[in-house]
mmCIF file of C-alpha atoms in Angstrom:
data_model
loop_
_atom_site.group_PDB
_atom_site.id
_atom_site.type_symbol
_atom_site.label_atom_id
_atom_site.label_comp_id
_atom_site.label_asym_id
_atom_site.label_seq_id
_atom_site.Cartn_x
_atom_site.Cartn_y
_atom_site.Cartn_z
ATOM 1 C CA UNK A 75 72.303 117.998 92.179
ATOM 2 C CA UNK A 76 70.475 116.860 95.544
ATOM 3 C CA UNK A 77 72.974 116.587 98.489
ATOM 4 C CA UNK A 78 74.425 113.053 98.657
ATOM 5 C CA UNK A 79 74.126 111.116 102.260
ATOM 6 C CA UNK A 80 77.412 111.802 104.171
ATOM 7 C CA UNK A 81 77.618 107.429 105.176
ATOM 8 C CA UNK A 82 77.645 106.075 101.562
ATOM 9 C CA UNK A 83 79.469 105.384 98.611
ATOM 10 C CA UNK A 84 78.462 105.975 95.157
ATOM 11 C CA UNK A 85 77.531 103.344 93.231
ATOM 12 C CA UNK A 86 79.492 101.388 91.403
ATOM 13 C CA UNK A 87 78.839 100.211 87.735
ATOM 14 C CA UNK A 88 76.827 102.330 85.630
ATOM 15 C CA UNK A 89 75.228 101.377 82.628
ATOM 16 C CA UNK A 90 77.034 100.638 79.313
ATOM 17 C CA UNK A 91 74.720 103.037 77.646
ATOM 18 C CA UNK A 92 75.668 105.776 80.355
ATOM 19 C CA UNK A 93 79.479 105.464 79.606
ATOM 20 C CA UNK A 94 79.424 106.438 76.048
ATOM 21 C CA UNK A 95 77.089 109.502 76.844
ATOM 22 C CA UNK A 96 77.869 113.013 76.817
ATOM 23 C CA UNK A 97 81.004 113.501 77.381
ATOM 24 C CA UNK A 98 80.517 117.162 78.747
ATOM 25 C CA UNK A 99 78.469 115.472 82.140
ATOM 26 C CA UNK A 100 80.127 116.192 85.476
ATOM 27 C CA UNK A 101 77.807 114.412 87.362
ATOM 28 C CA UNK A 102 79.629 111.692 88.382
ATOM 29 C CA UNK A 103 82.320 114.334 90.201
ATOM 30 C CA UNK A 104 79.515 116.067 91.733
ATOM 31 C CA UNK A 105 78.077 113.108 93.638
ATOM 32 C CA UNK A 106 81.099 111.454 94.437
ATOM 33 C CA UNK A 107 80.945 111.286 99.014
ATOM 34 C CA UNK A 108 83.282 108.963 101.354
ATOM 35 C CA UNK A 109 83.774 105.017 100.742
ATOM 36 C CA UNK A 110 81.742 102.719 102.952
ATOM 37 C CA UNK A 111 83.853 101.061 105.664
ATOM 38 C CA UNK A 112 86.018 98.231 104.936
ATOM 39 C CA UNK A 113 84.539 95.119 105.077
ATOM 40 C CA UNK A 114 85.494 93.381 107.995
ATOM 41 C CA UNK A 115 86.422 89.681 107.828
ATOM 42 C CA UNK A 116 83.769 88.158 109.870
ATOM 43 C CA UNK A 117 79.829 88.752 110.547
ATOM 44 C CA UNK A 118 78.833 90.766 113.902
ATOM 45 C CA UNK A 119 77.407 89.093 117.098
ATOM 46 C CA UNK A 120 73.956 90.560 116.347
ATOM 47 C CA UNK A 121 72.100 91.667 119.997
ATOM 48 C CA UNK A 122 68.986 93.565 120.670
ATOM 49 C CA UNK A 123 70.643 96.238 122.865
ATOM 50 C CA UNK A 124 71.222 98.685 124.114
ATOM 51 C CA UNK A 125 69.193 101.161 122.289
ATOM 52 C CA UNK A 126 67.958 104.347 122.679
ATOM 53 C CA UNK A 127 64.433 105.507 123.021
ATOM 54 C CA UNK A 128 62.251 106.770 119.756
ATOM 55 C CA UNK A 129 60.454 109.541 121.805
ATOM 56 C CA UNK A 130 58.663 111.674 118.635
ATOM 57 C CA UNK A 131 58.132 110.783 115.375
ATOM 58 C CA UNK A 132 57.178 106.766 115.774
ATOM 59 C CA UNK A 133 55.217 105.888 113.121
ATOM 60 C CA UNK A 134 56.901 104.638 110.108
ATOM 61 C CA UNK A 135 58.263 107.295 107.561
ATOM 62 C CA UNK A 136 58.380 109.928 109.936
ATOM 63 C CA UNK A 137 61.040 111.746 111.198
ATOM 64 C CA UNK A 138 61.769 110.286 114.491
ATOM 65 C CA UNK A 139 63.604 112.191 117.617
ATOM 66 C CA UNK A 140 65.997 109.356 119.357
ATOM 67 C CA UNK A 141 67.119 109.840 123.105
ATOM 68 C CA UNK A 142 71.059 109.966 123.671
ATOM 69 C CA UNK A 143 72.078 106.540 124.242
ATOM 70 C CA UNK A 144 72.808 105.500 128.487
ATOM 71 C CA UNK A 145 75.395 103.964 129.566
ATOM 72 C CA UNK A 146 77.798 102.109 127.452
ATOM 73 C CA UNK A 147 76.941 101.304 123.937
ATOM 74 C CA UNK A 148 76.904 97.340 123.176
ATOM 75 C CA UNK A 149 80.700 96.296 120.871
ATOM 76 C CA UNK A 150 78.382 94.084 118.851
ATOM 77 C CA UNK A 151 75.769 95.171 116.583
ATOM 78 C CA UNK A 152 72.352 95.790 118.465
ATOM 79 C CA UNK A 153 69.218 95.914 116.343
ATOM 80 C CA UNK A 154 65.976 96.148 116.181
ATOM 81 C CA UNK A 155 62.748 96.300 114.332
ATOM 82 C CA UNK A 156 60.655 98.837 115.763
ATOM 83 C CA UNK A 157 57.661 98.326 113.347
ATOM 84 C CA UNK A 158 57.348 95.123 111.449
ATOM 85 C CA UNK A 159 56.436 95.486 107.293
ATOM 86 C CA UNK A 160 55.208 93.030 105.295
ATOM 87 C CA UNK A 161 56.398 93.485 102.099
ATOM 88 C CA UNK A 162 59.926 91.672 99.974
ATOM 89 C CA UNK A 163 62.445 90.312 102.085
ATOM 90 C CA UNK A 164 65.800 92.251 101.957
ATOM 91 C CA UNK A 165 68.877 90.242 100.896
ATOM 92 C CA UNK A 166 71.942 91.366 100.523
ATOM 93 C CA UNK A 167 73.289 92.813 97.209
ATOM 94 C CA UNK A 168 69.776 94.257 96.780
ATOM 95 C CA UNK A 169 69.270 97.923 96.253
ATOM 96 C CA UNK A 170 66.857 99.554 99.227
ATOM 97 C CA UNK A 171 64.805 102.624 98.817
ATOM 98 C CA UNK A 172 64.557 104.078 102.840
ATOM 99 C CA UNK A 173 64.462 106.820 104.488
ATOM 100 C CA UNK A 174 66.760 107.153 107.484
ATOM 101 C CA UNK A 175 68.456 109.382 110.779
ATOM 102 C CA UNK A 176 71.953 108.979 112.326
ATOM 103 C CA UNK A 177 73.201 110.089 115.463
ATOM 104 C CA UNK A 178 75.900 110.028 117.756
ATOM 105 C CA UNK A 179 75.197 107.428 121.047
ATOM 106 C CA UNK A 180 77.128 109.576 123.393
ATOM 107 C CA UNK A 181 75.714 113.586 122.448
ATOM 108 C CA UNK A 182 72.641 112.446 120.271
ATOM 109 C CA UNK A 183 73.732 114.868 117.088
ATOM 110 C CA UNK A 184 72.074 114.442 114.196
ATOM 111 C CA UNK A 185 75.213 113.856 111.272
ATOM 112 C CA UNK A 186 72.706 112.776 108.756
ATOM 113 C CA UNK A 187 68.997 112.256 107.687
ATOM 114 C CA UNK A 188 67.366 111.663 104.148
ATOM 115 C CA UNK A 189 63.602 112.838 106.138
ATOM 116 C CA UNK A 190 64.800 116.947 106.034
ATOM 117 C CA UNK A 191 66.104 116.133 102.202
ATOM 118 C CA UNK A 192 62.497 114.772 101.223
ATOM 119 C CA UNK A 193 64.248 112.544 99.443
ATOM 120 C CA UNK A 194 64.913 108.910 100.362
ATOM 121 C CA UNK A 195 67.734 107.309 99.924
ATOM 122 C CA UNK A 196 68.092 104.129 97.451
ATOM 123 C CA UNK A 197 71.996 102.201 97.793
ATOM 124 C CA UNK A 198 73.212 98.937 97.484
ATOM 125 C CA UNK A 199 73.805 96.612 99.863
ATOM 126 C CA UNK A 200 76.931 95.802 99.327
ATOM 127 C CA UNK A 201 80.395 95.966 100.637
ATOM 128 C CA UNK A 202 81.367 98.711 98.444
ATOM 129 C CA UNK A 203 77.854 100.895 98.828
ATOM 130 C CA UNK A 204 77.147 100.688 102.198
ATOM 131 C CA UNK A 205 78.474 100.615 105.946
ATOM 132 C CA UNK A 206 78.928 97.003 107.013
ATOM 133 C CA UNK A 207 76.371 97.434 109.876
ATOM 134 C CA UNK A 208 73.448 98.733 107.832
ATOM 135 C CA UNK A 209 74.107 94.989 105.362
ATOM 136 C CA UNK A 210 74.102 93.220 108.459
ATOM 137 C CA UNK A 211 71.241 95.340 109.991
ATOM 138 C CA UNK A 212 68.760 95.173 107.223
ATOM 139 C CA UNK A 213 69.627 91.909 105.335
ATOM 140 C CA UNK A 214 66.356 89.444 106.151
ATOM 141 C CA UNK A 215 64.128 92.535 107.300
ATOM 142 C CA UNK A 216 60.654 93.449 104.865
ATOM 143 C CA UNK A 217 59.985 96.639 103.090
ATOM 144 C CA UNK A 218 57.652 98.487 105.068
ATOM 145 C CA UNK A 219 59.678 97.582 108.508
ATOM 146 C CA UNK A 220 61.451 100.365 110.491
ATOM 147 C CA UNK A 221 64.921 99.057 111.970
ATOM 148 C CA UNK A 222 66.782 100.421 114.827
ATOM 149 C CA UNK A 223 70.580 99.672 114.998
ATOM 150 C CA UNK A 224 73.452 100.995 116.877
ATOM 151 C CA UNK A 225 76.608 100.646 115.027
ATOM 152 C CA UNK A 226 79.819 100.264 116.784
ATOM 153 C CA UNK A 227 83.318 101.717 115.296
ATOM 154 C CA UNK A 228 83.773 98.241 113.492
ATOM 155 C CA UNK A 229 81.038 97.605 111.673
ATOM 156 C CA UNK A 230 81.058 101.740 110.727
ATOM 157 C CA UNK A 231 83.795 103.502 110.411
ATOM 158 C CA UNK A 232 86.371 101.923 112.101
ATOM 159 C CA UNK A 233 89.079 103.848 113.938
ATOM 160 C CA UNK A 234 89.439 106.307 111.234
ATOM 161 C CA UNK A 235 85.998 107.580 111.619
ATOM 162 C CA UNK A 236 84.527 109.990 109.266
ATOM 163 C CA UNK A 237 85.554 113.556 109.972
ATOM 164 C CA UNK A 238 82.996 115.126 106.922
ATOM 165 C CA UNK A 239 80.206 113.729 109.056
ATOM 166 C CA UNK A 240 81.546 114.501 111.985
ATOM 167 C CA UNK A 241 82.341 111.246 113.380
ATOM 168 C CA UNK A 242 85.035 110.427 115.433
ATOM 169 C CA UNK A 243 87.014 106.780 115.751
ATOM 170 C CA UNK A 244 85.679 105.526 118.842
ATOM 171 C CA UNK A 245 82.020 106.849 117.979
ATOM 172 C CA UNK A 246 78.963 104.360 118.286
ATOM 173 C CA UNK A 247 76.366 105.026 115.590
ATOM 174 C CA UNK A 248 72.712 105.016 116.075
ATOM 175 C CA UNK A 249 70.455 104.995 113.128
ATOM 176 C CA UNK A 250 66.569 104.702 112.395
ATOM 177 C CA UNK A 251 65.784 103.160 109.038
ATOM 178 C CA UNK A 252 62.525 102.913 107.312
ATOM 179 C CA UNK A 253 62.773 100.504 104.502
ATOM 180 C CA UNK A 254 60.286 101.988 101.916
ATOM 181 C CA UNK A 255 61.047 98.796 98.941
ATOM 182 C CA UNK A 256 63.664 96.726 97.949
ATOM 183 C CA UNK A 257 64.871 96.066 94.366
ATOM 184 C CA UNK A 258 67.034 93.188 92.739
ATOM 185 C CA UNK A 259 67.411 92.144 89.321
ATOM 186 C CA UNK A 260 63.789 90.551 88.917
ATOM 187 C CA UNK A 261 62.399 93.739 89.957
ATOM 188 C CA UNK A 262 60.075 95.094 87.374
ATOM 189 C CA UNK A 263 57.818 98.341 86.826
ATOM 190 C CA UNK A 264 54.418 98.327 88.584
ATOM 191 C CA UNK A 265 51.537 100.226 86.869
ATOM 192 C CA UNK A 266 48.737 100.679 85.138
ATOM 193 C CA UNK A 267 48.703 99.160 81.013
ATOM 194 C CA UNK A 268 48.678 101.845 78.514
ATOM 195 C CA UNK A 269 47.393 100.404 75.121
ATOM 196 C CA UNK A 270 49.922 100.470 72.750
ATOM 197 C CA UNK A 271 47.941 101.895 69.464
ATOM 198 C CA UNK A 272 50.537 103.341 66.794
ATOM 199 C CA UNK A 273 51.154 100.535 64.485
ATOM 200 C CA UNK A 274 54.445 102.136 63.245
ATOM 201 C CA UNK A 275 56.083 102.128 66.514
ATOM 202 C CA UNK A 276 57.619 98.514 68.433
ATOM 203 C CA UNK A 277 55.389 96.698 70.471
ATOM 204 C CA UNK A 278 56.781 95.843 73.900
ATOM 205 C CA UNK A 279 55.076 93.013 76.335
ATOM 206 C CA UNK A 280 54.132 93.954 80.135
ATOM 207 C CA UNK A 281 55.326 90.941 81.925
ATOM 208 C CA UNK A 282 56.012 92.000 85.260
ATOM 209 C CA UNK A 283 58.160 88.402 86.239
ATOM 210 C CA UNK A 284 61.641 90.431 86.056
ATOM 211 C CA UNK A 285 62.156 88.401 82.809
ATOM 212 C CA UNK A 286 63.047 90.677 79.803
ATOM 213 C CA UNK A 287 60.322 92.034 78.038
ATOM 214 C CA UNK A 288 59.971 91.366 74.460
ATOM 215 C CA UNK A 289 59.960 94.017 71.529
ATOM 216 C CA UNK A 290 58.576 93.365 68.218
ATOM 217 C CA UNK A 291 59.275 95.766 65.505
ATOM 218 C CA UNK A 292 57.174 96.675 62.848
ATOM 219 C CA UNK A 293 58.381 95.935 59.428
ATOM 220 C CA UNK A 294 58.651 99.725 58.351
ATOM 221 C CA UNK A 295 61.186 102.220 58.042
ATOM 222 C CA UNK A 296 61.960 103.956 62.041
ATOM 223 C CA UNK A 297 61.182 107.324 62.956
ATOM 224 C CA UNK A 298 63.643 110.167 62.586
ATOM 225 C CA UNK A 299 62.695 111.847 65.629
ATOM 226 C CA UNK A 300 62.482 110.692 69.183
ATOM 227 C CA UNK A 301 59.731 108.572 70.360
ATOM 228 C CA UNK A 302 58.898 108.116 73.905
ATOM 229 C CA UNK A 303 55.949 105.919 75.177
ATOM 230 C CA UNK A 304 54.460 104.760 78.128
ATOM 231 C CA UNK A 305 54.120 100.955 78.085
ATOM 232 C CA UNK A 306 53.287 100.650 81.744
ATOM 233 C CA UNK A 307 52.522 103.874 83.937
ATOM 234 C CA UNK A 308 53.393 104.213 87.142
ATOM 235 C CA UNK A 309 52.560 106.222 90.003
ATOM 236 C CA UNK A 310 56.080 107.857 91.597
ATOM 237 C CA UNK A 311 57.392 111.112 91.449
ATOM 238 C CA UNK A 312 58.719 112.837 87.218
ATOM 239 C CA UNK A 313 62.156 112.338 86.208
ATOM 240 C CA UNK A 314 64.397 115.374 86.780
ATOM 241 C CA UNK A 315 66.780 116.348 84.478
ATOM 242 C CA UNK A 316 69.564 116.182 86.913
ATOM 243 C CA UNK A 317 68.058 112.971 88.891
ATOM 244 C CA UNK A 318 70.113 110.014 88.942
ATOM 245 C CA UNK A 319 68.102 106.432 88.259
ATOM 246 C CA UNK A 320 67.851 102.806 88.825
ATOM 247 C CA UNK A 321 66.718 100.757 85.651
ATOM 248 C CA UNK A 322 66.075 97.779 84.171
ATOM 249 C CA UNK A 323 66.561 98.142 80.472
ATOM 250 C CA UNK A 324 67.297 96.185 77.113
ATOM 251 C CA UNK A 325 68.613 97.839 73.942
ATOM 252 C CA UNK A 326 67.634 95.964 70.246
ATOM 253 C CA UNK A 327 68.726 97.506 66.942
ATOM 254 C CA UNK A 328 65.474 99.103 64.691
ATOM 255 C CA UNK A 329 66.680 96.940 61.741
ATOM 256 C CA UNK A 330 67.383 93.477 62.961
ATOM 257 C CA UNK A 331 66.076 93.682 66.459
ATOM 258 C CA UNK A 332 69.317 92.085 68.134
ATOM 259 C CA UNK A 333 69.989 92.995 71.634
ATOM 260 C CA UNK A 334 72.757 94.945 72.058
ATOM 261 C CA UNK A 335 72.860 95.506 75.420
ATOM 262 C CA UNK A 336 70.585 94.746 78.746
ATOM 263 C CA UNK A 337 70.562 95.037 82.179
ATOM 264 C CA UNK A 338 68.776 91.560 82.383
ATOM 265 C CA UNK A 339 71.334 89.909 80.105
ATOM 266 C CA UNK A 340 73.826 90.433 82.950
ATOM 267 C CA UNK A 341 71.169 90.038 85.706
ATOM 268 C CA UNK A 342 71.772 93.065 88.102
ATOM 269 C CA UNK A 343 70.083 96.469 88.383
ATOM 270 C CA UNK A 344 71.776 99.558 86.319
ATOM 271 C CA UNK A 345 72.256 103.032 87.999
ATOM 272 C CA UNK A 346 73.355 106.243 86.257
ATOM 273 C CA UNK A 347 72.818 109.872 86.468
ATOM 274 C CA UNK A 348 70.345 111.753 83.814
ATOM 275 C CA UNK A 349 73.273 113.897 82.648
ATOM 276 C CA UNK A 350 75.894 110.677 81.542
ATOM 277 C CA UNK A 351 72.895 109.002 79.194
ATOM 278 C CA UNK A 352 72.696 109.971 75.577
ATOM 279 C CA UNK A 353 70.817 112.816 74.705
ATOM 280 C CA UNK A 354 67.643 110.224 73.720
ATOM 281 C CA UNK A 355 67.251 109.169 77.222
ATOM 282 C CA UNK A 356 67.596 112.624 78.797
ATOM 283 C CA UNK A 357 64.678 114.034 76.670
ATOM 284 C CA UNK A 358 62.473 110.649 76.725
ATOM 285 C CA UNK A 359 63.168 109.808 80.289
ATOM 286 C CA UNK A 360 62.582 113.733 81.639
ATOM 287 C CA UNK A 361 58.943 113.928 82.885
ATOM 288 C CA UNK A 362 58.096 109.955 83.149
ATOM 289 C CA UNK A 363 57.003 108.592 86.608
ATOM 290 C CA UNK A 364 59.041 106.436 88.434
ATOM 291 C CA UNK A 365 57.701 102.876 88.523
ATOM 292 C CA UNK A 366 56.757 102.877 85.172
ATOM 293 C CA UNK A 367 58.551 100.761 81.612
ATOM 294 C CA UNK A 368 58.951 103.165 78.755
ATOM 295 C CA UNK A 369 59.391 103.029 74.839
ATOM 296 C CA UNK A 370 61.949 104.813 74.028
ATOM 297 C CA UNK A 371 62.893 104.531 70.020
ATOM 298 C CA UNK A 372 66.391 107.008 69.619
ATOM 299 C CA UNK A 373 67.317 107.908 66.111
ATOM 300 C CA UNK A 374 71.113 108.489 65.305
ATOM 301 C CA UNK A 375 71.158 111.849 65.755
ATOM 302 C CA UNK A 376 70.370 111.504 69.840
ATOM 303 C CA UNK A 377 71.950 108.571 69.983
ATOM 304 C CA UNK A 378 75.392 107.523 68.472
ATOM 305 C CA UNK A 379 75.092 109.101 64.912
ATOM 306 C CA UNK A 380 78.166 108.074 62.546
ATOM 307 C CA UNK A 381 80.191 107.197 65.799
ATOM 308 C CA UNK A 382 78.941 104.950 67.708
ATOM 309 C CA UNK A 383 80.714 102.605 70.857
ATOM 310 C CA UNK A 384 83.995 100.785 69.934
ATOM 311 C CA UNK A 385 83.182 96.927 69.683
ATOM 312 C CA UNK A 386 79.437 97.160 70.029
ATOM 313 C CA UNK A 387 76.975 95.799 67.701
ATOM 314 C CA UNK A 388 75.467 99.272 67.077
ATOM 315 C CA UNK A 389 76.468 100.448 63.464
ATOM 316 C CA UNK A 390 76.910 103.742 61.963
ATOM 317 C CA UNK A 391 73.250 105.584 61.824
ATOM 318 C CA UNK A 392 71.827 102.939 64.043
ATOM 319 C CA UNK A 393 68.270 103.516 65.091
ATOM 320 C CA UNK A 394 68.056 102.392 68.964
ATOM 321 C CA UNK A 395 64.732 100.940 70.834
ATOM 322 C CA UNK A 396 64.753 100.391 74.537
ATOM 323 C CA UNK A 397 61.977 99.268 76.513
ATOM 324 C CA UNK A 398 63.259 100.784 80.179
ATOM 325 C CA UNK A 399 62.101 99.801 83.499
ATOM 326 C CA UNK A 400 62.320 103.288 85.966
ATOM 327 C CA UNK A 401 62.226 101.470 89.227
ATOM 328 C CA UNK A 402 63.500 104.375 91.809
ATOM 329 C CA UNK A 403 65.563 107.858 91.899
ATOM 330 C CA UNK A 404 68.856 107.405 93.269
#
């Protein structure tokens, strides 16, 4: 699996769906890193300095180079947005795709950057996913921006610092952020339409409002093997089959349509890794672009067969039908 970033906790929550996967999945021990920070029991002074200089890499997305920091870093929070976006407003408890760089004030070491991985980072900003000075940091800026910050030991690490990154207790952080997009639970796929033809599959609507889409099933028997289908196609990068996700999604029963289960029903984002999903997502997500809602129609035998979840509404031999929203890799 892709390297996880040293500064952030995994995730919490995955999907129902993911939980009652394939029990033979060690992906959730092989991404497991350090916890965030404590919160701490009050908001920072936010300042605009001191900060070091970008000298290379200045426009947005691109690696930067940061100067070591002079003189004594500020003990509040110092930030600042270096380029202004224009897109969503970040709020907290809203997952942010970015790419980033983290240094040390004093000695200017690089500990961690997502730009080398070619892979940005997407976290929540929460207590529990994130350092306290990146939620304080980024909370209120637009997608698009790039955000300076140096973070003192409180709003980090605190005096325990974090010795896998290299960080010691009394170290001031400085990090470059640039917020790519921001996702909450009204987030929906962005694509093209792709007409939906085959009268003997579910028809799924393509309102883009964050609402749950709507599936109507066709009065005949289901298929017995997979169906995948693009409703709306986006334009990111193929699902991996070791890439972990963050969906919208809504599960109905083939024979009476009832929901099941639903990320909008509970109105926050899922996350999950490819390898924890039941084998009907693994081979109907693999290959799809990011950005784009899927049909995905699972017959027992890729789903739950004769066993399916204790105290669910999906019965034995269930045929599944999920209309999935692939909003980012994780």
């Amino acid at each position: 699996m892709r390297r996880r970033s040293l500064l952030i906790a995994v995730p919490a929550g995955l999907v129902t769906l993911a939980a009652c996967g394939d029990d033979k999945s060690d992906s959730a021990k092989a991404s497991s890193s350090p916890s965030a920070s404590a919160s701490a029991a009050k908001p920072p002074k936010i300042v605009d300095g001191p900060l070091p200089a970008i000298t290379a890499g200045v426009k947005f997305d691109e690696k930067p180079t940061v100067a070591k920091g002079s003189g004594e870093p500020s003990k509040n929070l110092a930030v600042k947005t270096v380029i202004a976006g224009t897109g969503r407003t970040v709020a907290e408890g809203d997952y942010i795709q970015a790419n980033y760089l983290g240094q040390i004030w004093n000695t200017a070491k690089v500990f961690d950057n997502s730009y080398d991985r070619k892979t940005p980072l997407v976290i929540q900003l929460t207590p529990q996913g994130i350092i306290d000075g990146w939620r304080y940091a980024l909370t209120g800026k637009k997608a698009g921006s790039r955000v300076q910050m140096a973070v003192p030991p409180t709003w980090g690490y605190g005096k325990q610092g974090n010795a896998q990154a290299g960080i010691k207790g009394d170290d001031t952080l400085v990090f470059v952020v640039d917020i790519q997009n921001t996702f909450n639970a009204k987030s929906s796929a962005k694509g093209k339409n792709v007409p939906q033809n085959d009268a003997k599959l579910p028809k799924v609507s393509t309102n883009t409002d964050g609402k749950a889409p709507t599936i109507d099933i066709p009065k005949v028997d289901p298929p017995t093997a997979l169906a995948a289908t693009y409703i709306i196609e986006g334009d990111g990068p193929e699902v991996a089959a070791d890439d972990s996700l963050l969906v919208q999604y809504k599960g109905v029963i083939w024979d009476t349509g009832k929901e099941f289960d639903s990320s909008y029903s509970r109105d926050a984002l899922s996350s999950f890794g490819m390898q924890q999903v039941v084998k009907g997502w693994q081979q109907g997500m693999a290959g799809k672009k990011v950005g784009s809602r899927l049909l995905i129609v699972i017959p027992p035998k890729l789903g739950y067969g004769d066993t399916p979840p204790s105290g669910s509404d999906i019965k034995k031999d269930s045929t599944m039908v999920f209309t999935v929203d692939i909003l980012a890799k994780m």
